[in-house]
PDB file of C-alpha atoms in Angstrom:
ATOM      1  CA  UNK J  25     -22.635  -7.570  -1.844  1.00  0.00           C
ATOM      2  CA  UNK J  26     -19.453  -8.019   0.266  1.00  0.00           C
ATOM      3  CA  UNK J  27     -18.597 -11.248  -1.541  1.00  0.00           C
ATOM      4  CA  UNK J  28     -19.138  -9.606  -4.928  1.00  0.00           C
ATOM      5  CA  UNK J  29     -16.799  -6.746  -3.957  1.00  0.00           C
ATOM      6  CA  UNK J  30     -14.147  -9.254  -2.870  1.00  0.00           C
ATOM      7  CA  UNK J  31     -14.524 -11.259  -6.096  1.00  0.00           C
ATOM      8  CA  UNK J  32     -14.106  -8.027  -8.075  1.00  0.00           C
ATOM      9  CA  UNK J  33     -10.961  -7.198  -6.068  1.00  0.00           C
ATOM     10  CA  UNK J  34      -9.588 -10.701  -6.774  1.00  0.00           C
ATOM     11  CA  UNK J  35     -10.226 -10.241 -10.499  1.00  0.00           C
ATOM     12  CA  UNK J  36      -8.506  -6.827 -10.436  1.00  0.00           C
ATOM     13  CA  UNK J  37      -5.563  -8.374  -8.547  1.00  0.00           C
ATOM     14  CA  UNK J  38      -5.213 -11.148 -11.141  1.00  0.00           C
ATOM     15  CA  UNK J  39      -5.360  -8.593 -13.973  1.00  0.00           C
ATOM     16  CA  UNK J  40      -2.710  -6.539 -12.168  1.00  0.00           C
ATOM     17  CA  UNK J  41      -0.324  -9.517 -12.158  1.00  0.00           C
ATOM     18  CA  UNK J  42      -1.175 -10.609 -15.713  1.00  0.00           C
ATOM     19  CA  UNK J  43      -0.631  -7.118 -17.125  1.00  0.00           C
ATOM     20  CA  UNK J  44       2.289  -6.146 -14.908  1.00  0.00           C
ATOM     21  CA  UNK J  45       4.893  -6.060 -17.682  1.00  0.00           C
ATOM     22  CA  UNK J  46       2.537  -4.523 -20.220  1.00  0.00           C
ATOM     23  CA  UNK J  47       1.279  -1.372 -18.519  1.00  0.00           C
ATOM     24  CA  UNK J  48       1.706   0.851 -15.480  1.00  0.00           C
ATOM     25  CA  UNK J  49      -0.919   0.324 -12.797  1.00  0.00           C
ATOM     26  CA  UNK J  50      -1.580   0.834  -9.081  1.00  0.00           C
ATOM     27  CA  UNK J  51      -4.184  -0.422  -6.610  1.00  0.00           C
ATOM     28  CA  UNK J  52      -5.755   1.059  -3.498  1.00  0.00           C
ATOM     29  CA  UNK J  53      -7.553  -1.493  -1.322  1.00  0.00           C
ATOM     30  CA  UNK J  54      -9.666   0.222   1.310  1.00  0.00           C
ATOM     31  CA  UNK J  55     -12.418  -0.740   3.693  1.00  0.00           C
ATOM     32  CA  UNK J  56     -13.207  -2.447   6.927  1.00  0.00           C
ATOM     33  CA  UNK J  57     -10.791  -4.458   9.071  1.00  0.00           C
ATOM     34  CA  UNK J  58     -10.175  -8.093   8.174  1.00  0.00           C
ATOM     35  CA  UNK J  59     -11.696  -8.149   4.698  1.00  0.00           C
ATOM     36  CA  UNK J  60      -8.650  -9.367   2.739  1.00  0.00           C
ATOM     37  CA  UNK J  61      -6.814  -6.189   1.746  1.00  0.00           C
ATOM     38  CA  UNK J  62      -3.398  -7.267   3.052  1.00  0.00           C
ATOM     39  CA  UNK J  63      -4.031 -10.831   1.886  1.00  0.00           C
ATOM     40  CA  UNK J  64      -4.578  -9.683  -1.711  1.00  0.00           C
ATOM     41  CA  UNK J  65      -1.455  -7.485  -1.578  1.00  0.00           C
ATOM     42  CA  UNK J  66       0.534 -10.466  -0.335  1.00  0.00           C
ATOM     43  CA  UNK J  67      -0.807 -12.700  -3.107  1.00  0.00           C
ATOM     44  CA  UNK J  68       0.255 -10.172  -5.723  1.00  0.00           C
ATOM     45  CA  UNK J  69       3.698  -9.866  -4.120  1.00  0.00           C
ATOM     46  CA  UNK J  70       4.150 -13.647  -4.100  1.00  0.00           C
ATOM     47  CA  UNK J  71       3.201 -13.963  -7.777  1.00  0.00           C
ATOM     48  CA  UNK J  72       5.495 -11.145  -8.874  1.00  0.00           C
ATOM     49  CA  UNK J  73       8.425 -12.368  -6.765  1.00  0.00           C
ATOM     50  CA  UNK J  74       8.014 -15.786  -8.401  1.00  0.00           C
ATOM     51  CA  UNK J  75       8.400 -14.032 -11.776  1.00  0.00           C
ATOM     52  CA  UNK J  76      11.641 -12.371 -10.659  1.00  0.00           C
ATOM     53  CA  UNK J  77      10.223  -8.909  -9.942  1.00  0.00           C
ATOM     54  CA  UNK J  78      11.512  -6.744  -7.103  1.00  0.00           C
ATOM     55  CA  UNK J  79       8.926  -6.062  -4.405  1.00  0.00           C
ATOM     56  CA  UNK J  80       9.255  -3.944  -1.274  1.00  0.00           C
ATOM     57  CA  UNK J  81       6.599  -4.429   1.392  1.00  0.00           C
ATOM     58  CA  UNK J  82       6.207  -2.087   4.355  1.00  0.00           C
ATOM     59  CA  UNK J  83       3.564  -1.473   6.934  1.00  0.00           C
ATOM     60  CA  UNK J  84       2.895   2.265   6.772  1.00  0.00           C
ATOM     61  CA  UNK J  85       4.172   2.611  10.323  1.00  0.00           C
ATOM     62  CA  UNK J  86       7.414   0.770   9.482  1.00  0.00           C
ATOM     63  CA  UNK J  87       7.960   2.745   6.287  1.00  0.00           C
ATOM     64  CA  UNK J  88       7.661   6.156   7.915  1.00  0.00           C
ATOM     65  CA  UNK J  89       9.710   5.093  10.959  1.00  0.00           C
ATOM     66  CA  UNK J  90      12.503   3.942   8.634  1.00  0.00           C
ATOM     67  CA  UNK J  91      12.339   7.161   6.615  1.00  0.00           C
ATOM     68  CA  UNK J  92      12.472   9.232   9.801  1.00  0.00           C
ATOM     69  CA  UNK J  93      15.429   7.225  11.120  1.00  0.00           C
ATOM     70  CA  UNK J  94      17.389   7.817   7.912  1.00  0.00           C
ATOM     71  CA  UNK J  95      16.270  11.444   7.524  1.00  0.00           C
ATOM     72  CA  UNK J  96      17.029  12.698  11.018  1.00  0.00           C
ATOM     73  CA  UNK J  97      20.284  10.856  11.719  1.00  0.00           C
ATOM     74  CA  UNK J  98      23.095  12.724   9.970  1.00  0.00           C
ATOM     75  CA  UNK J  99      25.275   9.580  10.001  1.00  0.00           C
ATOM     76  CA  UNK J 100      22.730   7.757   7.837  1.00  0.00           C
ATOM     77  CA  UNK J 101      22.534  10.115   4.818  1.00  0.00           C
ATOM     78  CA  UNK J 102      24.006   7.533   2.448  1.00  0.00           C
ATOM     79  CA  UNK J 103      21.537   4.986   3.766  1.00  0.00           C
ATOM     80  CA  UNK J 104      18.715   7.432   3.039  1.00  0.00           C
ATOM     81  CA  UNK J 105      19.915   7.875  -0.543  1.00  0.00           C
ATOM     82  CA  UNK J 106      20.021   4.088  -1.063  1.00  0.00           C
ATOM     83  CA  UNK J 107      16.647   3.628   0.634  1.00  0.00           C
ATOM     84  CA  UNK J 108      15.036   6.217  -1.674  1.00  0.00           C
ATOM     85  CA  UNK J 109      16.744   4.620  -4.665  1.00  0.00           C
ATOM     86  CA  UNK J 110      15.233   1.235  -3.778  1.00  0.00           C
ATOM     87  CA  UNK J 111      11.789   2.687  -2.959  1.00  0.00           C
ATOM     88  CA  UNK J 112      11.586   4.673  -6.165  1.00  0.00           C
ATOM     89  CA  UNK J 113      13.006   2.071  -8.542  1.00  0.00           C
ATOM     90  CA  UNK J 114      11.827  -1.364  -7.440  1.00  0.00           C
ATOM     91  CA  UNK J 115       9.104  -2.973  -9.544  1.00  0.00           C
ATOM     92  CA  UNK J 116       6.404  -2.850  -6.833  1.00  0.00           C
ATOM     93  CA  UNK J 117       6.045  -1.083  -3.489  1.00  0.00           C
ATOM     94  CA  UNK J 118       3.309  -2.205  -1.105  1.00  0.00           C
ATOM     95  CA  UNK J 119       2.293   0.155   1.709  1.00  0.00           C
ATOM     96  CA  UNK J 120       0.079  -1.826   4.074  1.00  0.00           C
ATOM     97  CA  UNK J 121      -2.258  -0.337   6.674  1.00  0.00           C
ATOM     98  CA  UNK J 122      -1.882   3.306   5.671  1.00  0.00           C
ATOM     99  CA  UNK J 123      -3.445   5.328   8.455  1.00  0.00           C
ATOM    100  CA  UNK J 124      -2.013   3.351  11.370  1.00  0.00           C
ATOM    101  CA  UNK J 125       1.049   5.608  11.612  1.00  0.00           C
ATOM    102  CA  UNK J 126       1.194   8.900  13.482  1.00  0.00           C
ATOM    103  CA  UNK J 127       0.384  11.355  10.720  1.00  0.00           C
ATOM    104  CA  UNK J 128       2.277  14.655  10.638  1.00  0.00           C
ATOM    105  CA  UNK J 129       3.812  16.993   8.042  1.00  0.00           C
ATOM    106  CA  UNK J 130       6.836  14.712   7.605  1.00  0.00           C
ATOM    107  CA  UNK J 131       4.628  11.674   6.897  1.00  0.00           C
ATOM    108  CA  UNK J 132       2.405  13.616   4.485  1.00  0.00           C
ATOM    109  CA  UNK J 133       5.365  14.991   2.541  1.00  0.00           C
ATOM    110  CA  UNK J 134       7.100  11.595   2.405  1.00  0.00           C
ATOM    111  CA  UNK J 135       3.914   9.881   1.208  1.00  0.00           C
ATOM    112  CA  UNK J 136       3.440  12.497  -1.498  1.00  0.00           C
ATOM    113  CA  UNK J 137       7.079  12.163  -2.597  1.00  0.00           C
ATOM    114  CA  UNK J 138       6.783   8.366  -2.761  1.00  0.00           C
ATOM    115  CA  UNK J 139       3.549   8.396  -4.776  1.00  0.00           C
ATOM    116  CA  UNK J 140       4.727  11.175  -7.065  1.00  0.00           C
ATOM    117  CA  UNK J 141       8.189   9.736  -7.772  1.00  0.00           C
ATOM    118  CA  UNK J 142       6.827   6.269  -8.438  1.00  0.00           C
ATOM    119  CA  UNK J 143       4.193   7.733 -10.757  1.00  0.00           C
ATOM    120  CA  UNK J 144       6.781   9.751 -12.679  1.00  0.00           C
ATOM    121  CA  UNK J 145       8.866   6.594 -13.087  1.00  0.00           C
ATOM    122  CA  UNK J 146       5.758   4.537 -13.986  1.00  0.00           C
ATOM    123  CA  UNK J 147       6.427   2.099 -11.118  1.00  0.00           C
ATOM    124  CA  UNK J 148       3.561   0.159  -9.543  1.00  0.00           C
ATOM    125  CA  UNK J 149       2.351   0.796  -6.005  1.00  0.00           C
ATOM    126  CA  UNK J 150      -0.289  -0.937  -3.880  1.00  0.00           C
ATOM    127  CA  UNK J 151      -1.777   0.714  -0.807  1.00  0.00           C
ATOM    128  CA  UNK J 152      -4.115  -0.862   1.714  1.00  0.00           C
ATOM    129  CA  UNK J 153      -5.982   1.105   4.356  1.00  0.00           C
ATOM    130  CA  UNK J 154      -8.924   0.923   6.716  1.00  0.00           C
ATOM    131  CA  UNK J 155      -9.562   4.633   6.121  1.00  0.00           C
ATOM    132  CA  UNK J 156     -12.462   5.756   3.987  1.00  0.00           C
ATOM    133  CA  UNK J 157     -11.675   7.925   0.949  1.00  0.00           C
ATOM    134  CA  UNK J 158     -12.793  11.145   2.672  1.00  0.00           C
ATOM    135  CA  UNK J 159     -10.508  10.307   5.604  1.00  0.00           C
ATOM    136  CA  UNK J 160      -7.558   9.811   3.219  1.00  0.00           C
ATOM    137  CA  UNK J 161      -8.172  13.271   1.753  1.00  0.00           C
ATOM    138  CA  UNK J 162      -8.452  14.907   5.186  1.00  0.00           C
ATOM    139  CA  UNK J 163      -5.452  13.167   6.711  1.00  0.00           C
ATOM    140  CA  UNK J 164      -2.917  13.315   3.877  1.00  0.00           C
ATOM    141  CA  UNK J 165      -3.939  16.376   1.813  1.00  0.00           C
ATOM    142  CA  UNK J 166      -5.723  17.060  -1.425  1.00  0.00           C
ATOM    143  CA  UNK J 167      -2.455  16.561  -3.373  1.00  0.00           C
ATOM    144  CA  UNK J 168      -1.951  13.021  -2.066  1.00  0.00           C
ATOM    145  CA  UNK J 169      -5.596  12.153  -2.551  1.00  0.00           C
ATOM    146  CA  UNK J 170      -5.541  13.496  -6.103  1.00  0.00           C
ATOM    147  CA  UNK J 171      -2.553  11.260  -6.971  1.00  0.00           C
ATOM    148  CA  UNK J 172      -4.400   8.234  -5.629  1.00  0.00           C
ATOM    149  CA  UNK J 173      -7.792   9.065  -7.153  1.00  0.00           C
ATOM    150  CA  UNK J 174      -6.340   9.685 -10.611  1.00  0.00           C
ATOM    151  CA  UNK J 175      -3.704   6.924 -10.809  1.00  0.00           C
ATOM    152  CA  UNK J 176      -5.064   3.973  -8.813  1.00  0.00           C
ATOM    153  CA  UNK J 177      -7.684   1.311  -9.334  1.00  0.00           C
ATOM    154  CA  UNK J 178      -9.748   1.679  -6.188  1.00  0.00           C
ATOM    155  CA  UNK J 179     -11.151  -1.472  -4.565  1.00  0.00           C
ATOM    156  CA  UNK J 180     -13.521  -1.141  -1.634  1.00  0.00           C
ATOM    157  CA  UNK J 181     -13.781  -4.212   0.590  1.00  0.00           C
ATOM    158  CA  UNK J 182     -16.345  -4.517   3.344  1.00  0.00           C
ATOM    159  CA  UNK J 183     -18.005  -7.056   5.561  1.00  0.00           C
ATOM    160  CA  UNK J 184     -17.266  -8.994   8.689  1.00  0.00           C
ATOM    161  CA  UNK J 185     -13.690  -9.553   9.853  1.00  0.00           C
ATOM    162  CA  UNK J 186     -12.625 -12.813   8.159  1.00  0.00           C
ATOM    163  CA  UNK J 187      -9.932 -13.458  10.789  1.00  0.00           C
ATOM    164  CA  UNK J 188     -12.497 -13.251  13.584  1.00  0.00           C
ATOM    165  CA  UNK J 189     -14.961 -15.419  11.694  1.00  0.00           C
ATOM    166  CA  UNK J 190     -12.287 -18.078  11.118  1.00  0.00           C
ATOM    167  CA  UNK J 191     -11.251 -17.949  14.761  1.00  0.00           C
ATOM    168  CA  UNK J 192     -14.828 -18.158  16.013  1.00  0.00           C
ATOM    169  CA  UNK J 193     -15.552 -21.015  13.600  1.00  0.00           C
ATOM    170  CA  UNK J 194     -12.475 -22.846  14.890  1.00  0.00           C
ATOM    171  CA  UNK J 195     -13.575 -22.339  18.521  1.00  0.00           C
ATOM    172  CA  UNK J 196     -17.078 -23.623  17.742  1.00  0.00           C
ATOM    173  CA  UNK J 197     -15.647 -26.770  16.112  1.00  0.00           C
ATOM    174  CA  UNK J 198     -13.406 -27.372  19.146  1.00  0.00           C
ATOM    175  CA  UNK J 199     -16.258 -27.265  21.644  1.00  0.00           C
TER     176      UNK J 199
END
């Protein structure tokens, strides 16, 4: 079952790349730790960069820290404008590990603004998270969840942590 879910996510990822120039699309990868969510996002980024597309990748924590730095430092207002311009207009934004940041009203409003602006501009976004869908709704609001549920292909990945399995397999071979 876990392998089938991963194979489905791979197929969706390949379709995302193949249809990138033809239609607007987004992906939410969610599920347990170490099941390939960030890996798939990275594969998509690599393929699109090779085709000359602009891709911005952020861990959720890094994204919201950067937004806070620009937002709350009055000397950085021009930097904030340029940062928003890049975030809203690049071909693909990847937000990795949503849910690892400290979530507050600022984070929720910034996430909503990002998802909403990119949707209005028909710009692709990929989100990965270890949170379950109900946790996304509770943590970020009904408005954010509604944007994701209605505009994203949702891929659930589950199973054992691949990184741990690889590491344990390597240790067993060494002994």
